Amino acid sequence: MPVTRYTQKLRFNVIASQIAIALVCFSSPLLVINTACAQPQTETQISSYIQQLKNPQQRSAAIDYLATVGKPAVPALITALQDSDAQVRASAAIILGKIGPAAAQAAVPLVRAIDDKDPTVRSHAVQAIGKIGKQAYVPHYIAALDSEKKWERYSAAHALRAMGKDAASAVPALIKKLQDEDPWMRQNAGSALGSIGKAAVPAVPALVARLQDTDETVRYSAAYALGDISLSLQENLNQVSTKELDTVVTDLEKALKVLQNPSLQFRPQAITSVSDPLAALKNERLKRLKSQSAR
């Protein structure tokens, strides 16, 4: 309620406060009414419906209402995931699942809910995670790449690799990890970038540099990552601009020279993982040049 916001400071003049707020709401543009003046009422309604989740007769209607509210209800639902009543926790998970990707803020709390002591809560938490979508978890994995705990860093790298193209927003962080002092992190950063595919094109120069890493596993990881990114480009040529194609071909030609260096002793499979898609990309570039010259 707007009155409570002013009670402590203007207790002697509550009526005047109510009048002032009403004047602001009615004199402001419609957009202001919807966002500023209606917000306290919405929060009150959300709180009321959260309480109704405790009542079996009201629970279904409360779930429907809160799911309709969507993103504004998410903070209250995150709190409800920790309620002492298992039915409230389960209902909160159901609603977050219904809200879907807009409930991305609840990604981590839902992961914690997988360990809930109640099996129903655990089940609905898993379902909600699937409905919110993988991309909601990428920021948390990116943050975990810099964790002080080694196992958290490793788990984050594995998770991003498993997510493939859904982890596209992690590309800058993974490029940074190609310089990590831990060779295992450099290796897995390369593998994750390869699994992301086309969206990892900005990492190509850094991966070319890793072909001469002091660690053999890192070198191979970089080689296969370059192959995977190149193959993804080959499969999505209609989405690749001529400028981007020229840049990638130039970088891959540099990579191939390194791979063919006898002193580095790369296996044939590593070399062909880059040379084969490179040949296809060069053919595409030639076609585009011919097409332009024919105009």
Coordinates of C-alpha atoms in Angstrom, one line a residue:
M1 CA 0.0 0.0 0.0
P2 CA 1.3 3.5 -0.8
V3 CA 0.4 4.8 2.7
T4 CA 2.8 2.5 4.5
R5 CA 5.7 4.0 2.5
Y6 CA 5.2 7.3 4.3
T7 CA 3.8 6.3 7.7
Q8 CA 7.0 6.7 9.7
K9 CA 7.9 10.1 8.2
L10 CA 4.4 11.6 7.9
R11 CA 2.4 9.7 10.5
F12 CA 0.7 13.0 11.6
N13 CA -0.5 13.6 8.0
V14 CA -1.6 10.2 6.5
I15 CA -4.6 11.7 4.7
A16 CA -2.4 14.3 3.0
S17 CA 0.0 11.6 1.8
Q18 CA -2.9 9.6 0.3
I19 CA -4.1 12.6 -1.6
A20 CA -0.6 13.5 -2.9
I21 CA -0.1 10.0 -4.2
A22 CA -3.5 9.9 -5.9
L23 CA -2.8 13.2 -7.6
V24 CA 0.5 11.9 -8.9
C25 CA -1.2 8.8 -10.3
F26 CA -4.1 10.6 -12.0
S27 CA -2.0 13.4 -13.4
S28 CA 0.8 11.2 -14.8
P29 CA 0.7 9.6 -18.2
L30 CA -0.9 6.2 -18.6
L31 CA 2.5 4.5 -18.8
V32 CA 3.5 5.9 -15.4
I33 CA 0.3 4.8 -13.9
N34 CA 0.9 1.2 -15.1
T35 CA 4.5 1.0 -14.0
A36 CA 4.9 3.2 -10.9
C37 CA 1.4 3.5 -9.3
A38 CA 0.1 0.0 -10.0
Q39 CA 3.3 -1.7 -8.9
P40 CA 2.6 -1.7 -5.1
Q41 CA -0.8 -3.2 -5.7
T42 CA 0.7 -5.9 -8.0
E43 CA 3.3 -6.8 -5.3
T44 CA 0.5 -7.0 -2.7
Q45 CA -1.6 -9.3 -5.0
I46 CA 1.5 -11.5 -5.6
S47 CA 2.1 -11.8 -1.9
S48 CA -1.6 -12.7 -1.4
Y49 CA -1.6 -15.4 -4.0
I50 CA 1.7 -16.8 -2.7
Q51 CA -0.1 -17.3 0.6
Q52 CA -3.0 -19.0 -1.2
L53 CA -0.7 -21.7 -2.4
K54 CA -0.9 -23.1 1.2
N55 CA -4.7 -23.7 0.7
P56 CA -5.6 -26.7 -1.3
Q57 CA -8.9 -25.1 -2.4
Q58 CA -7.2 -21.9 -3.6
R59 CA -4.0 -23.4 -4.9
S60 CA -5.0 -24.1 -8.5
A61 CA -6.3 -20.5 -9.0
A62 CA -3.2 -19.1 -7.4
I63 CA -0.9 -21.0 -9.7
D64 CA -2.8 -19.8 -12.7
Y65 CA -2.8 -16.2 -11.6
L66 CA 0.9 -16.1 -10.7
A67 CA 1.9 -17.9 -14.0
T68 CA -0.1 -15.1 -15.8
V69 CA 1.8 -12.4 -13.9
G70 CA 5.0 -13.9 -15.2
K71 CA 8.4 -12.2 -14.6
P72 CA 7.3 -9.8 -11.9
A73 CA 6.2 -12.7 -9.7
V74 CA 9.6 -14.5 -10.0
P75 CA 11.4 -12.9 -7.0
A76 CA 8.5 -13.9 -4.7
L77 CA 8.4 -17.4 -6.2
I78 CA 12.2 -17.8 -5.5
T79 CA 11.4 -17.0 -1.9
A80 CA 8.6 -19.5 -2.0
L81 CA 11.0 -22.2 -3.1
Q82 CA 12.3 -22.1 0.5
D83 CA 9.0 -22.1 2.2
S84 CA 8.5 -24.6 5.1
D85 CA 5.4 -26.0 3.3
A86 CA 6.4 -28.5 0.7
Q87 CA 3.2 -27.8 -1.3
V88 CA 4.2 -24.2 -1.6
R89 CA 7.7 -25.1 -2.7
A90 CA 6.3 -27.5 -5.3
S91 CA 3.7 -25.0 -6.5
A92 CA 6.5 -22.3 -6.9
A93 CA 8.4 -24.7 -9.1
I94 CA 5.4 -25.5 -11.2
I95 CA 4.7 -21.7 -11.7
L96 CA 8.3 -21.0 -12.6
G97 CA 8.1 -23.7 -15.2
K98 CA 4.9 -22.2 -16.6
I99 CA 6.6 -18.8 -16.8
G100 CA 9.4 -20.4 -18.8
P101 CA 12.4 -18.5 -20.1
A102 CA 11.2 -15.2 -18.4
A103 CA 12.0 -17.0 -15.1
A104 CA 15.7 -17.2 -15.9
Q105 CA 16.4 -15.4 -12.6
A106 CA 15.2 -18.5 -10.8
A107 CA 17.7 -20.9 -12.6
V108 CA 20.1 -21.4 -9.7
P109 CA 17.4 -21.7 -6.9
L110 CA 15.7 -24.3 -9.0
V111 CA 19.0 -26.3 -9.3
R112 CA 19.2 -26.2 -5.5
A113 CA 15.6 -27.4 -5.3
I114 CA 16.7 -30.6 -7.0
D115 CA 18.1 -31.6 -3.6
D116 CA 14.8 -30.8 -1.8
K117 CA 13.8 -33.4 0.8
D118 CA 10.4 -33.7 -0.8
P119 CA 10.2 -35.8 -4.0
T120 CA 7.4 -33.8 -5.5
V121 CA 9.4 -30.6 -5.2
R122 CA 12.4 -32.3 -6.7
S123 CA 10.3 -33.6 -9.7
H124 CA 8.7 -30.2 -10.4
A125 CA 12.1 -28.4 -10.1
V126 CA 13.6 -30.7 -12.7
Q127 CA 10.7 -30.0 -15.0
A128 CA 10.9 -26.3 -14.5
I129 CA 14.6 -26.3 -15.3
G130 CA 13.8 -27.9 -18.7
K131 CA 11.1 -25.3 -19.4
I132 CA 13.2 -22.3 -18.5
G133 CA 15.8 -23.4 -21.0
K134 CA 19.6 -24.0 -21.0
Q135 CA 20.5 -20.5 -21.9
A136 CA 19.4 -19.3 -18.5
Y137 CA 22.2 -21.1 -16.8
V138 CA 25.0 -19.8 -19.0
P139 CA 25.7 -16.7 -16.9
H140 CA 26.1 -18.8 -13.8
Y141 CA 28.5 -21.2 -15.6
I142 CA 30.5 -18.2 -16.9
A143 CA 30.9 -16.9 -13.3
A144 CA 31.9 -20.4 -12.1
L145 CA 34.8 -20.4 -14.6
D146 CA 36.6 -18.0 -12.3
S147 CA 35.7 -19.9 -9.1
E148 CA 38.4 -20.4 -6.4
K149 CA 37.3 -24.0 -6.3
K150 CA 38.9 -26.1 -9.0
W151 CA 36.0 -28.6 -9.2
E152 CA 33.6 -25.7 -9.9
R153 CA 35.7 -24.4 -12.7
Y154 CA 36.0 -27.8 -14.3
S155 CA 32.3 -28.5 -13.9
A156 CA 31.4 -25.2 -15.5
A157 CA 33.7 -25.9 -18.5
H158 CA 32.2 -29.3 -18.9
A159 CA 28.6 -27.9 -18.7
L160 CA 29.3 -25.2 -21.3
R161 CA 30.8 -27.8 -23.6
A162 CA 27.7 -30.1 -23.2
M163 CA 25.4 -27.1 -24.0
G164 CA 26.9 -26.6 -27.4
K165 CA 25.4 -23.7 -29.4
D166 CA 23.2 -22.8 -26.4
A167 CA 26.4 -21.6 -24.7
A168 CA 27.1 -19.0 -27.4
S169 CA 27.1 -16.1 -24.9
A170 CA 30.0 -17.7 -23.1
V171 CA 32.4 -17.3 -26.0
P172 CA 34.3 -14.2 -24.7
A173 CA 34.8 -15.9 -21.3
L174 CA 36.0 -19.1 -23.0
I175 CA 38.4 -17.1 -25.2
K176 CA 39.9 -15.7 -22.0
K177 CA 40.2 -19.2 -20.5
L178 CA 42.4 -20.2 -23.5
Q179 CA 45.1 -18.2 -21.6
D180 CA 44.5 -19.9 -18.2
E181 CA 47.6 -21.1 -16.4
D182 CA 45.9 -24.5 -15.9
P183 CA 46.3 -26.5 -19.1
W184 CA 43.2 -28.5 -18.3
M185 CA 41.2 -25.3 -18.4
R186 CA 42.8 -24.3 -21.7
Q187 CA 42.0 -27.7 -23.2
N188 CA 38.4 -27.7 -22.1
A189 CA 37.9 -24.0 -23.1
G190 CA 38.9 -25.0 -26.6
S191 CA 36.6 -28.0 -26.6
A192 CA 33.7 -25.9 -25.4
L193 CA 34.3 -23.3 -28.1
G194 CA 34.4 -26.1 -30.7
S195 CA 31.0 -27.5 -29.5
I196 CA 29.5 -24.0 -29.8
G197 CA 30.3 -23.9 -33.5
K198 CA 29.6 -20.9 -35.7
A199 CA 29.0 -18.5 -32.9
A200 CA 32.6 -19.2 -31.7
V201 CA 34.1 -17.7 -34.9
P202 CA 35.6 -14.8 -32.8
A203 CA 37.7 -17.4 -31.0
V204 CA 39.4 -18.6 -34.2
P205 CA 42.6 -16.4 -33.9
A206 CA 43.0 -17.4 -30.2
L207 CA 42.6 -21.1 -31.1
V208 CA 45.2 -20.8 -33.9
A209 CA 47.6 -19.4 -31.3
R210 CA 46.9 -22.4 -29.0
L211 CA 48.1 -24.8 -31.8
Q212 CA 51.6 -24.1 -30.5
D213 CA 50.7 -24.4 -26.8
T214 CA 53.3 -26.0 -24.6
D215 CA 50.8 -28.7 -23.6
E216 CA 50.0 -31.3 -26.3
T217 CA 46.4 -31.9 -25.2
V218 CA 45.7 -28.2 -25.5
R219 CA 47.2 -28.2 -29.0
Y220 CA 44.9 -31.0 -30.1
S221 CA 41.9 -29.5 -28.4
A222 CA 42.5 -26.3 -30.4
A223 CA 42.9 -28.2 -33.6
Y224 CA 39.7 -30.1 -33.3
A225 CA 37.9 -27.0 -32.1
L226 CA 38.9 -25.1 -35.2
G227 CA 37.7 -28.1 -37.3
D228 CA 34.3 -28.1 -35.5
I229 CA 33.9 -24.3 -35.9
S230 CA 34.8 -24.6 -39.6
L231 CA 32.4 -27.4 -40.2
S232 CA 29.6 -25.5 -38.5
L233 CA 30.4 -22.6 -40.9
Q234 CA 30.3 -24.9 -43.8
E235 CA 26.9 -26.2 -42.8
N236 CA 25.5 -22.6 -42.4
L237 CA 27.1 -20.8 -45.3
N238 CA 23.9 -18.9 -46.0
Q239 CA 24.4 -17.2 -42.6
V240 CA 28.1 -16.3 -43.3
S241 CA 28.9 -12.9 -44.8
T242 CA 31.6 -12.7 -47.4
K243 CA 33.7 -10.5 -45.1
E244 CA 33.5 -13.1 -42.3
L245 CA 34.3 -15.9 -44.8
D246 CA 37.4 -14.1 -46.0
T247 CA 38.6 -13.5 -42.4
V248 CA 38.0 -17.1 -41.4
V249 CA 39.7 -18.6 -44.5
T250 CA 42.8 -16.5 -43.8
D251 CA 43.0 -17.6 -40.2
L252 CA 42.4 -21.2 -41.1
E253 CA 45.2 -21.1 -43.7
K254 CA 47.5 -19.9 -40.9
A255 CA 46.3 -22.8 -38.8
L256 CA 46.9 -25.4 -41.5
K257 CA 50.5 -24.2 -41.9
V258 CA 51.0 -24.8 -38.1
L259 CA 49.3 -28.1 -38.2
Q260 CA 51.5 -29.3 -41.1
N261 CA 54.7 -28.3 -39.3
P262 CA 56.6 -31.6 -38.9
S263 CA 58.2 -30.5 -35.6
L264 CA 54.7 -30.4 -33.9
Q265 CA 53.8 -33.9 -35.1
F266 CA 50.1 -33.5 -35.4
R267 CA 48.2 -36.6 -36.2
P268 CA 46.6 -36.8 -39.7
Q269 CA 43.1 -36.7 -38.2
A270 CA 43.8 -33.4 -36.5
I271 CA 45.1 -31.9 -39.8
T272 CA 42.2 -33.1 -41.9
S273 CA 39.7 -31.8 -39.3
V274 CA 40.8 -28.4 -40.5
S275 CA 41.9 -28.9 -44.0
D276 CA 38.6 -30.5 -45.2
P277 CA 36.2 -27.8 -44.1
L278 CA 38.8 -25.2 -45.1
A279 CA 38.7 -26.5 -48.7
A280 CA 34.9 -26.2 -48.7
L281 CA 35.1 -22.7 -47.4
K282 CA 37.6 -21.7 -50.0
N283 CA 35.4 -23.1 -52.7
E284 CA 32.5 -21.0 -51.4
R285 CA 34.7 -17.9 -51.4
L286 CA 35.7 -18.6 -55.0
K287 CA 32.0 -19.0 -56.0
R288 CA 31.2 -15.6 -54.4
L289 CA 34.1 -13.9 -56.2
K290 CA 33.0 -15.3 -59.5
S291 CA 29.4 -14.3 -58.9
Q292 CA 30.5 -10.7 -58.0
S293 CA 32.7 -10.4 -61.1
A294 CA 29.9 -11.7 -63.4
R295 CA 27.6 -8.8 -62.3

